[in-house]
Short mmCIF file of C-alpha atoms in Angstrom, two decimals:
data_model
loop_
_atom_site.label_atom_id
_atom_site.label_comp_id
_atom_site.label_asym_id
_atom_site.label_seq_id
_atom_site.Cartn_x
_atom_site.Cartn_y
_atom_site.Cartn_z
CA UNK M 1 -13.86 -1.14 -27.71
CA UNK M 2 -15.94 -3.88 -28.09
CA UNK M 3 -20.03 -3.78 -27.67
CA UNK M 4 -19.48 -5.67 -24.49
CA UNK M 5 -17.20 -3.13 -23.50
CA UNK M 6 -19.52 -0.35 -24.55
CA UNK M 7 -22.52 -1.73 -22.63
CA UNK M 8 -20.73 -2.69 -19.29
CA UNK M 9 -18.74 1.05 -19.03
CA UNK M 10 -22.30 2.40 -18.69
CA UNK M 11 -22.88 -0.03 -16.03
CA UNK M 12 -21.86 1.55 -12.21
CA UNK M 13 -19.28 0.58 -9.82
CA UNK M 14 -19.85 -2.28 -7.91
CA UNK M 15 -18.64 -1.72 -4.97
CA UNK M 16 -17.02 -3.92 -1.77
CA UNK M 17 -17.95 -7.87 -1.82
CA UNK M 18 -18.93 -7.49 -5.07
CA UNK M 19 -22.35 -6.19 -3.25
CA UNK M 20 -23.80 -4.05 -6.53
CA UNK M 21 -24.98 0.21 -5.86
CA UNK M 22 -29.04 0.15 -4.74
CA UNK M 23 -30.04 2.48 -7.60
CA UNK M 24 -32.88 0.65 -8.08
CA UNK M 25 -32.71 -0.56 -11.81
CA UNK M 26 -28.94 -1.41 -13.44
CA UNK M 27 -27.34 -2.65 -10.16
CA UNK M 28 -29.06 -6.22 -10.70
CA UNK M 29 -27.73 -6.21 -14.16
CA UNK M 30 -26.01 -9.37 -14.99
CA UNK M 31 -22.03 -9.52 -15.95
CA UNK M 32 -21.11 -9.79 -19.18
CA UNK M 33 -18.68 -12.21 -20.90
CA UNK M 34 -15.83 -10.22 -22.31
CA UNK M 35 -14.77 -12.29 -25.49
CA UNK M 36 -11.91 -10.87 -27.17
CA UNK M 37 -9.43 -8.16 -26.84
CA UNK M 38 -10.38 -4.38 -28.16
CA UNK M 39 -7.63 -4.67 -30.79
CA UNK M 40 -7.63 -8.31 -31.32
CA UNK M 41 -5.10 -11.06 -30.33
CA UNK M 42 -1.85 -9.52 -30.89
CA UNK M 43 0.66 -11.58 -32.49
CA UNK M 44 3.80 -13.12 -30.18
CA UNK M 45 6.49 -11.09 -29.88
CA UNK M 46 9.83 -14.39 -30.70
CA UNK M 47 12.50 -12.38 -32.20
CA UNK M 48 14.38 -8.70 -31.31
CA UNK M 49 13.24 -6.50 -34.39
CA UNK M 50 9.78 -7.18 -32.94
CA UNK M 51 10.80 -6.80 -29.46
CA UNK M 52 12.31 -3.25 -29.98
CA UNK M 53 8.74 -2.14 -31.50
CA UNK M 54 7.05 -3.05 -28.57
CA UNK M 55 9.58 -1.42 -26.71
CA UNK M 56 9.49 1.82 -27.94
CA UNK M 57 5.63 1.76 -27.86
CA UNK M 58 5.35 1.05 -24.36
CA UNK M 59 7.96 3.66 -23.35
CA UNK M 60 5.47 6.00 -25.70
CA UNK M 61 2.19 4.71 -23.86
CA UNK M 62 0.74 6.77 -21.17
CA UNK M 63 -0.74 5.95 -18.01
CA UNK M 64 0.23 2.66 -15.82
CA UNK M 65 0.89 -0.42 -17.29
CA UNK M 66 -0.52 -3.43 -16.99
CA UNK M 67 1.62 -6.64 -16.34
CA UNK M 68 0.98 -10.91 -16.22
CA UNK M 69 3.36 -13.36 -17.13
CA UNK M 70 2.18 -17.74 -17.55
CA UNK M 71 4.42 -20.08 -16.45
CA UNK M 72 4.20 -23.76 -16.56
CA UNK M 73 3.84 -25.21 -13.26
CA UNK M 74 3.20 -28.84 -12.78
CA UNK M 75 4.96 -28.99 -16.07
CA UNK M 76 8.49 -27.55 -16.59
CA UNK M 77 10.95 -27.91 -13.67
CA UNK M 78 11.14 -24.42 -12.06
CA UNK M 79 8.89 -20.85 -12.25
CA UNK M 80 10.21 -19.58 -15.45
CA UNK M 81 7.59 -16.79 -17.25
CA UNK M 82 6.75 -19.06 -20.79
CA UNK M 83 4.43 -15.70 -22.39
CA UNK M 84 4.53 -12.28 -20.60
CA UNK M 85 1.68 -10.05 -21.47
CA UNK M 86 1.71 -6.16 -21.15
CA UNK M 87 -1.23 -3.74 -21.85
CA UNK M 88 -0.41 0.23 -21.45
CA UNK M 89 -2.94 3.35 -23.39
CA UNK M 90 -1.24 4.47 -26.43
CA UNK M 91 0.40 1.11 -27.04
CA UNK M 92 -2.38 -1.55 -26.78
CA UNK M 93 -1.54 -5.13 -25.79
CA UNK M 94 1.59 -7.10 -26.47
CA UNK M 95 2.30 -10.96 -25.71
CA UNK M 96 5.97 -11.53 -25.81
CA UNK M 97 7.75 -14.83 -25.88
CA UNK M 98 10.33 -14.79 -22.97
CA UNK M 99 11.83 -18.21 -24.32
CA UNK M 100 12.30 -16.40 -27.86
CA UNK M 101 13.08 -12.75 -26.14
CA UNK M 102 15.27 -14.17 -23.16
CA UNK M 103 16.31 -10.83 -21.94
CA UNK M 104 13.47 -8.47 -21.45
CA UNK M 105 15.56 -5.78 -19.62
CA UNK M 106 15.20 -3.34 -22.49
CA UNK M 107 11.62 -3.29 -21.83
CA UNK M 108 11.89 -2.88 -17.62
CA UNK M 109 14.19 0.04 -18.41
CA UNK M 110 11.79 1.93 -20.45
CA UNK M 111 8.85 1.26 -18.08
CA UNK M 112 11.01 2.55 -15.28
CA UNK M 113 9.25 4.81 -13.34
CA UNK M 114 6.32 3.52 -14.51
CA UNK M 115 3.52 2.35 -11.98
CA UNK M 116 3.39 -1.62 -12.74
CA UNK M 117 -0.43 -2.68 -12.53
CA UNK M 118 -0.18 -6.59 -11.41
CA UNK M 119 -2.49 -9.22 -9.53
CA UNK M 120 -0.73 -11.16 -7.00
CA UNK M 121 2.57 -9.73 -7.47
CA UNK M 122 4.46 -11.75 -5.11
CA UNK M 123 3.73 -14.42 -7.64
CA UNK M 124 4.93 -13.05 -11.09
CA UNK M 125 7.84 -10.95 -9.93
CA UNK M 126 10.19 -13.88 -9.56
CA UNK M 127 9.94 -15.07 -12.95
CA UNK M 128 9.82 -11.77 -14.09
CA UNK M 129 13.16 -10.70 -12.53
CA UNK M 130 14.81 -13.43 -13.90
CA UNK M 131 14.73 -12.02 -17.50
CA UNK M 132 15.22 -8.64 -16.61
CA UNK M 133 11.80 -6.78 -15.55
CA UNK M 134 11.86 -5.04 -12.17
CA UNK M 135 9.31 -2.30 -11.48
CA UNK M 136 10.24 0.61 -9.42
CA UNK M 137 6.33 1.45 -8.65
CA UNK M 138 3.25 -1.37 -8.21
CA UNK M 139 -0.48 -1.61 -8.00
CA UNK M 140 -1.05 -5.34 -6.97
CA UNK M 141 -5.11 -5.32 -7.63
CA UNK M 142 -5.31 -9.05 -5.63
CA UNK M 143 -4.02 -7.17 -2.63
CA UNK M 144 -6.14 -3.92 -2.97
CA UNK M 145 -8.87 -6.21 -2.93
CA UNK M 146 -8.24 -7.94 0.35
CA UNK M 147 -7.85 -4.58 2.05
CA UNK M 148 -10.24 -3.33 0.81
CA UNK M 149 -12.45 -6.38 2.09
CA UNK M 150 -13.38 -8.04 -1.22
CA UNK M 151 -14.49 -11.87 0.50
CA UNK M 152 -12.97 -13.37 -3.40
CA UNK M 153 -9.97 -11.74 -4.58
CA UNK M 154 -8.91 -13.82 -7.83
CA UNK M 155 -8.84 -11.45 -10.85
CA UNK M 156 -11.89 -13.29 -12.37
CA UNK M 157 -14.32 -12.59 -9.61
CA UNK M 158 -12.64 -8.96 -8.58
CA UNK M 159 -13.29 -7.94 -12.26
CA UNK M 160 -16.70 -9.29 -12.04
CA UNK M 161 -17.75 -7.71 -8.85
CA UNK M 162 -16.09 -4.50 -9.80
CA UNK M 163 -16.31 -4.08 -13.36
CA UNK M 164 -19.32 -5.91 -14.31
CA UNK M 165 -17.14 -8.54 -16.99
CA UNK M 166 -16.98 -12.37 -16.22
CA UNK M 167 -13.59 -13.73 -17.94
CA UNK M 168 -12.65 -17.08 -19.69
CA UNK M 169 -10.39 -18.64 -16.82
CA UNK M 170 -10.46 -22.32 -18.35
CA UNK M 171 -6.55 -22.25 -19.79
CA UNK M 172 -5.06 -21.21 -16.42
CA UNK M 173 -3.49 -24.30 -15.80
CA UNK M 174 -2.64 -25.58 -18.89
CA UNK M 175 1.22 -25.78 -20.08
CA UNK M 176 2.69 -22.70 -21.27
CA UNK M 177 5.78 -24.05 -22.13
CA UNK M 178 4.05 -25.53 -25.54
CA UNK M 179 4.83 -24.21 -28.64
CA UNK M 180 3.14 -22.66 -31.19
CA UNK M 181 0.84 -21.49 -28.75
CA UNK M 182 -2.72 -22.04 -29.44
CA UNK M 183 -4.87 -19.36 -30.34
CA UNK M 184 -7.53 -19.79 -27.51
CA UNK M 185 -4.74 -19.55 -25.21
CA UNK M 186 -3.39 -16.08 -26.46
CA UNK M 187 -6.86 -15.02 -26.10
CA UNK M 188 -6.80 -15.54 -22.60
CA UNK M 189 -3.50 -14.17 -21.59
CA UNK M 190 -4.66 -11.13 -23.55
CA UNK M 191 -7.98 -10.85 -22.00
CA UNK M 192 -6.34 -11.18 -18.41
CA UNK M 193 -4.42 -7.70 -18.91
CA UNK M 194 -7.21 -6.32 -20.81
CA UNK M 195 -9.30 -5.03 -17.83
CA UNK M 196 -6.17 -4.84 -15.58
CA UNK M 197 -6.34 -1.15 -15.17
CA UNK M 198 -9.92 -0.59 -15.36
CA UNK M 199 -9.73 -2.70 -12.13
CA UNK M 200 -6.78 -0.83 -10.85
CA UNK M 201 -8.40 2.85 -10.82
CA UNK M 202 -12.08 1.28 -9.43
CA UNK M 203 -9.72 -0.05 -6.74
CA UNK M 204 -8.01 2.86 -5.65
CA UNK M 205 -10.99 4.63 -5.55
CA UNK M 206 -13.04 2.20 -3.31
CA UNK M 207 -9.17 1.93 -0.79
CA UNK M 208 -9.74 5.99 -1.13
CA UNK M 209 -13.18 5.68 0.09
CA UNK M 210 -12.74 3.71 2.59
CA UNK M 211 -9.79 5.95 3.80
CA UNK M 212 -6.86 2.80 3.16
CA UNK M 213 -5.45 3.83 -0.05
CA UNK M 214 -2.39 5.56 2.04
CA UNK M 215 -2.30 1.97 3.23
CA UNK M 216 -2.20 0.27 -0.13
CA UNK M 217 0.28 2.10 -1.19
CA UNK M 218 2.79 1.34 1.78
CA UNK M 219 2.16 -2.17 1.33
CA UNK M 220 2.79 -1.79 -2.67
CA UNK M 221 5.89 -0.12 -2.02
CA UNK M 222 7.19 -3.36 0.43
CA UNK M 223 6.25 -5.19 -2.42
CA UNK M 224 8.48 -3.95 -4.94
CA UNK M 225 11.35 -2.85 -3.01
CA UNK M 226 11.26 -6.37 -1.29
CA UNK M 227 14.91 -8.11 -2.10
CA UNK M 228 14.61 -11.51 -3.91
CA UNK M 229 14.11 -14.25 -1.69
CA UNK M 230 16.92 -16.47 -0.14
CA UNK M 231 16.58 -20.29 -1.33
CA UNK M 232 14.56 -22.01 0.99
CA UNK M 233 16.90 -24.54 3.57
CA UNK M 234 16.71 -28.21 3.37
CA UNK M 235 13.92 -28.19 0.43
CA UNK M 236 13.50 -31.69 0.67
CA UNK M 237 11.44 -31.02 4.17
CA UNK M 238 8.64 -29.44 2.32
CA UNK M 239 8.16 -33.29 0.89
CA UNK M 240 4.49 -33.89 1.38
CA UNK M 241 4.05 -36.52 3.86
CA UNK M 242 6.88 -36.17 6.08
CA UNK M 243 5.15 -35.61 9.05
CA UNK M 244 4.85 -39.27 8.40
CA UNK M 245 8.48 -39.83 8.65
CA UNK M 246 10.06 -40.07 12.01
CA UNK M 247 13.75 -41.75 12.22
CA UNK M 248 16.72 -40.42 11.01
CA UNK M 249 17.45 -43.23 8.37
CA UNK M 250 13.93 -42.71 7.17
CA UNK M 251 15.03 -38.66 6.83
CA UNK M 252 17.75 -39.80 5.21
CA UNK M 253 16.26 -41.76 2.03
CA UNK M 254 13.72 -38.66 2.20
CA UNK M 255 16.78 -36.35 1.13
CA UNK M 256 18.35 -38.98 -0.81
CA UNK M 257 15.75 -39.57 -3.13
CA UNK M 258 14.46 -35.99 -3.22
CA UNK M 259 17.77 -34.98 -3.92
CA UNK M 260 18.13 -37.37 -6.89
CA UNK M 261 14.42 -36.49 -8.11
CA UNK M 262 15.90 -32.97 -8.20
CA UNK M 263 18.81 -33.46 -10.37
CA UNK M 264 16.99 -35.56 -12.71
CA UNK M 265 13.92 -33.09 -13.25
CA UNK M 266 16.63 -30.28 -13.40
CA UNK M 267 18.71 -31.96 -16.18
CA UNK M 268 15.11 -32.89 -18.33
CA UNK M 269 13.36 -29.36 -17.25
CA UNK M 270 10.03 -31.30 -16.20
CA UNK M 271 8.19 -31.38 -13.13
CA UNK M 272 9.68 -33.04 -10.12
CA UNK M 273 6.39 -34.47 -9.65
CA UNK M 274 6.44 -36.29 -12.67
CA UNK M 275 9.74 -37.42 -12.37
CA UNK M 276 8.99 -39.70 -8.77
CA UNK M 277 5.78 -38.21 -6.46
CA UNK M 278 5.90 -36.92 -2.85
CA UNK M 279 3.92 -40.09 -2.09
CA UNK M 280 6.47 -42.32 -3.58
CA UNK M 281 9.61 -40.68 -2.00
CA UNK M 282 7.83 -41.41 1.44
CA UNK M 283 6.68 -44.55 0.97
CA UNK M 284 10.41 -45.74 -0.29
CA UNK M 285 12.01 -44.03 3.47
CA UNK M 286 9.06 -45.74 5.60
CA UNK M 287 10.01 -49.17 4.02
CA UNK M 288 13.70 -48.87 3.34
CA UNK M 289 13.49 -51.48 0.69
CA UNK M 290 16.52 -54.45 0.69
CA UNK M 291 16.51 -54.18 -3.46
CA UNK M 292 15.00 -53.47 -6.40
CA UNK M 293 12.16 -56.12 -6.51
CA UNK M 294 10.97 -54.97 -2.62
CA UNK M 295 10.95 -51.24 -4.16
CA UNK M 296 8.97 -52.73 -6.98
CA UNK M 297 6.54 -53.65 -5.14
CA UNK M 298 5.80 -50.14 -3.29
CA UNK M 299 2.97 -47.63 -4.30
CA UNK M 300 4.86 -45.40 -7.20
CA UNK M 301 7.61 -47.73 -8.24
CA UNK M 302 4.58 -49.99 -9.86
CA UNK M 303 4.91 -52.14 -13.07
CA UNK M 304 5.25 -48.59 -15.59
CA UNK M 305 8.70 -47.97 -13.91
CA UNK M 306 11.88 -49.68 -16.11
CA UNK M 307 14.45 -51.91 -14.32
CA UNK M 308 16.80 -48.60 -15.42
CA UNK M 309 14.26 -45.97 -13.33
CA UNK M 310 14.40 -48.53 -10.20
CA UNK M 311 17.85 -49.20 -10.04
CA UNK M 312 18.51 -45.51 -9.65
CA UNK M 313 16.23 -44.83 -6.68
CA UNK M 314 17.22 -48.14 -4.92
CA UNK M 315 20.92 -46.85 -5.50
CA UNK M 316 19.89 -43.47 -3.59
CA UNK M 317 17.85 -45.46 -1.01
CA UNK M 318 21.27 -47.40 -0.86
CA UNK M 319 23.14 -44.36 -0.20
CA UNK M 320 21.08 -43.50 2.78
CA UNK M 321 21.32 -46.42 4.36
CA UNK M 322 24.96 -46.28 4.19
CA UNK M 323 25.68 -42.66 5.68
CA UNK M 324 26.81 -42.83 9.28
CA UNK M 325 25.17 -41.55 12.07
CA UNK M 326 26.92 -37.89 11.73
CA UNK M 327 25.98 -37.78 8.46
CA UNK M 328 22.45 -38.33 8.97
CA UNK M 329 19.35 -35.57 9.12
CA UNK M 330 18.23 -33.95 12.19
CA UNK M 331 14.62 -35.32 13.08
CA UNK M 332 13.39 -31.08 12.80
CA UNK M 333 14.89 -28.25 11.35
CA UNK M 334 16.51 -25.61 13.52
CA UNK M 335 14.13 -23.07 14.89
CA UNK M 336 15.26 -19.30 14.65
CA UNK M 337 11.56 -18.05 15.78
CA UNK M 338 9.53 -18.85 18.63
CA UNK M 339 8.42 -22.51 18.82
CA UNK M 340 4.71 -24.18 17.16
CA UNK M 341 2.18 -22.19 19.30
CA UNK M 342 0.85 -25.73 20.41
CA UNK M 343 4.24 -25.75 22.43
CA UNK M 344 3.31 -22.63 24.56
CA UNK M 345 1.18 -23.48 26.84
CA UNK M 346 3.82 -26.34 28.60
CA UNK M 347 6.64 -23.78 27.60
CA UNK M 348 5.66 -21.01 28.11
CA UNK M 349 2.42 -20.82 30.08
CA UNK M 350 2.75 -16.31 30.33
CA UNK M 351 3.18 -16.53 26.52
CA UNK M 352 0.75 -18.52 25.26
CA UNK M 353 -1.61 -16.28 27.37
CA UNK M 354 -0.72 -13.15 25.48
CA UNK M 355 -0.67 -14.77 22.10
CA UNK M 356 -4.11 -15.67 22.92
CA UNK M 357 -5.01 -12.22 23.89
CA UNK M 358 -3.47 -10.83 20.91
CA UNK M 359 -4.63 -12.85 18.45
CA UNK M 360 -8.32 -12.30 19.49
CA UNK M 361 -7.35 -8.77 19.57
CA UNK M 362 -6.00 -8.25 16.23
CA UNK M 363 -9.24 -10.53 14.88
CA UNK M 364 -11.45 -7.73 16.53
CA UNK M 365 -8.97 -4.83 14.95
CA UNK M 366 -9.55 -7.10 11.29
CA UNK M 367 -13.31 -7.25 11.44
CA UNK M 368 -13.47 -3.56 12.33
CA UNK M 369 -11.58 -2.79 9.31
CA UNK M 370 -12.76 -5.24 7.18
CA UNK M 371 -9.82 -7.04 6.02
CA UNK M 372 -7.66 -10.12 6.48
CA UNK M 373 -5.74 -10.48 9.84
CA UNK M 374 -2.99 -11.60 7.31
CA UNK M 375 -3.47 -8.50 6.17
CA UNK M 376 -3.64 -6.56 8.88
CA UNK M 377 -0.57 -7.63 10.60
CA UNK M 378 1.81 -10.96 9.61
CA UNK M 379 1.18 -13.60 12.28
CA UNK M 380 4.07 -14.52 12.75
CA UNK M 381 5.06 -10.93 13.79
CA UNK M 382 2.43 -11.30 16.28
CA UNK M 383 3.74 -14.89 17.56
CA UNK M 384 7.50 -12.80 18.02
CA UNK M 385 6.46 -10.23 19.60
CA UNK M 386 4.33 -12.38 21.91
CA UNK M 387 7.19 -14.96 23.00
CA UNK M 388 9.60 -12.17 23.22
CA UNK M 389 7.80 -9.08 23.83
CA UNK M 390 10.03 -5.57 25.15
CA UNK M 391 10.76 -4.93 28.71
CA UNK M 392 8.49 -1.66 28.48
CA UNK M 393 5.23 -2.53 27.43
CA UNK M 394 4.78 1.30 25.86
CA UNK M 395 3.14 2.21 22.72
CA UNK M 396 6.69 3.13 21.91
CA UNK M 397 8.32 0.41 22.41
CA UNK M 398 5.65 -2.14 21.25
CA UNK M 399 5.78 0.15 17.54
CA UNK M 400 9.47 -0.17 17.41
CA UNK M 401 9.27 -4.03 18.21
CA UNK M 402 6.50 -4.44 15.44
CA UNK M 403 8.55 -1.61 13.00
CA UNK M 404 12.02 -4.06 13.84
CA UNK M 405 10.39 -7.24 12.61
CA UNK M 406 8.75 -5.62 9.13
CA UNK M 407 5.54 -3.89 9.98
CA UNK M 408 4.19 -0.98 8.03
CA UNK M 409 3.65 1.63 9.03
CA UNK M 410 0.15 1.97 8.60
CA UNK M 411 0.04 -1.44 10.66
CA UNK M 412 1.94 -0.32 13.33
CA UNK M 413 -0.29 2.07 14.10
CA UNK M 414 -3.76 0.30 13.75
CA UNK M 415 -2.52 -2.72 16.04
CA UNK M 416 0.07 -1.20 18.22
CA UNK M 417 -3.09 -0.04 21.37
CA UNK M 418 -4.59 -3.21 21.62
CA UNK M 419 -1.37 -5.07 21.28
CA UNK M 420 0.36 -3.27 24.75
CA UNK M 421 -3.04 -4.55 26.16
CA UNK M 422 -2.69 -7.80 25.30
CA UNK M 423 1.22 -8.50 26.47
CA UNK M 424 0.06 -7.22 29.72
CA UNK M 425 -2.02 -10.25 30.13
CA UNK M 426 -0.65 -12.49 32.41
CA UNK M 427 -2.73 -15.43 32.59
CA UNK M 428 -4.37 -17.88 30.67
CA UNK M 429 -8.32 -17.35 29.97
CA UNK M 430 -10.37 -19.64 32.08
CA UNK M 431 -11.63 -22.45 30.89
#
């Protein structure tokens, strides 16, 4: 343990907002940098005789074990895990090289069973699925903090409102993909499993306090026995500026060129984005250039761009223009939900009345219990249930609507009162 270690575990629990304990004296002490690891920056695990020590430590560790992965986004094409750090008592800290180690499924076998300590989850489990780590048990420490009220969840300030320790965050964004990696950078990706525990049993004891760690755990156990996600539909929509975009031909080049942008990033493993930008792709379908010198002239086909480069996004622009009218996009995708709220009111009139009901509702339920209506319950469960709601508007039936569309539990019975009030509204508030 290092001194700064030493001094802050004498420090006491801050507790909820980061607001410290009024003991008088130590609460207003300030955090304290934490600088290095306890055992030093481990070296990077890149080959299997190396990988099989670390596995047969961590299946000797005790205790939960703590879990991060870095990818390279805005860099590498894809969410692939490019370092995957692990911290567990008994076997210390490991960084392992998942472009080395491909297949890390050794490892998620003998942490089986084992309660995986992570912050934001949602965001690492993808890439770490891919190379063979699943847990079977979570702690997500981001989400603990929003239910238990925490106004900043991001691991830097829930370690320093809760632990006292203010970490290095300056290499988050950096490329992870680059090899050797420096030094500084192992530091970090160390450091940020370091405390990952520490944080995990202050939180549970704050969610006990507070009477929501029954909660927690419901929503930790969604989280990890969630199925992988579905690819998303017609990608290409998500192009940013497309609410710019309003003809068919225009949608056209849109999914021409993003299509293209795709393939190419794919086949080089970069960035889309540095391939062509969003603001490019747009542009190009709002002007449906005639040839190469009118697409040379257009924001993000400037004078950096080879005669090669432009001839292969005129050729997709091309392509668009030549599809027939059956072949062509649909101006909006097709709805399987209720439509935009904004819609209700000329739609829907009865609707939009008990959306608004229940949304102020469920705001009054979040406040109460401190925690984000996101949280609470998913809007758009609320926006379903509000367009469609059951013919008997019964706590029973109102719980088995919420229960059919995902709900919790623990949510269904915190929101299921005041939502029955709220579908029984029947008109609009007045103005």
């Amino acid at each position: 343990m290092t001194d700064a270690q030493e001094t802050a575990a004498d420090l006491p629990l801050r507790i909820t907002g980061g607001t410290p304990p009024d003991d008088g004296e130590s609460s207003a002490a300030a955090p304290i940098p934490l600088l290095e690891p306890r055992e030093g920056i481990p070296p990077v695990v890149a080959d299997e005789a190396a990988l099989a020590e670390v596995i047969a430590a961590f299946a000797a560790g005790s205790g939960p074990v703590a879990v991060d992965a870095e990818r390279a986004s805005g860099y590498r094409y894809g969410q692939r895990a490019y370092l995957v750090q692990l911290r567990r008592e008994g076997a210390g800290t490991a960084l392992i090289d998942p472009v080395a180690c491909p297949d890390l499924s050794g490892l998620g076998e003998a942490l089986s069973g084992v309660e995986w300590v992570l912050h934001a989850a949602t965001q690492d489990l993808p890439c770490l699925r891919e190379i063979g780590m699943v847990p079977s048990r979570l702690f997500d420490t981001e989400l603990a903090g929003r239910l238990a009220g925490f106004p900043r969840v991001g691991l830097g300030a829930m370690v320093e409102s809760v632990l006292g320790y203010v970490l290095e965050k300056g290499h988050s964004a950096v490329d992870w993909s680059t090899r050797p990696l420096p030094e500084p950078w192992l530091r970090y990706a160390a450091l940020d499993v370091e405390l990952l525990v520490d944080l995990r049993d202050a939180l549970e004891k704050e969610l006990d306090r507070q009477g929501k760690l029954e909660w927690a755990r419901q929503e930790f156990e969604a989280i990890a026995t969630a199925p992988p996600a579905e690819p998303r539909k017609d990608p290409w929509r998500r192009t940013s500026g497309m609410h710019k975009v309003r003809r068919r031909r225009q949608l056209g080049v849109v999914r021409e060129l993003w299509e293209t942008r795709d393939r190419i990033a794919q086949r080089r493993d970069v960035s889309p984005g540095k391939v062509l930008s969003d603001s490019a792709i747009v542009e190009a379908a709002l002007a449906l250039p005639a040839n190469v010198h009118a697409l040379s002239a257009l924001n993000g086909f400037g004078h950096r761009m080879g005669r090669r480069q432009l001839e292969q996004w005129q050729a997709a622009v091309d392509r668009a223009k030549a599809l027939t009218e059956g072949q062509l996009p649909q101006p909006g995708q097709a709805v399987t939900g209720p439509p935009p709220p904004r819609a209700w009111a000329d739609k829907d009139p009865a609707a939009a009345a008990r959306l608004s009901a229940a949304r102020a509702s469920v705001s009054a339920v979040a406040e109460r219990l401190t925690m984000p209506q996101e949280n609470l319950i998913a809007p758009d469960t609320v926006r379903r249930l509000c367009w469609e709601p059951p013919k008997s508007l019964d706590d029973e039936s109102v719980a088995a609507a919420l229960a059919g569309y995902g709900a919790r539990a623990w949510q269904v019975e915190q929101v299921t009162p005041t939502l029955v009030a709220a579908l029984a509204v029947k008109e609009p508030p007045s103005s």
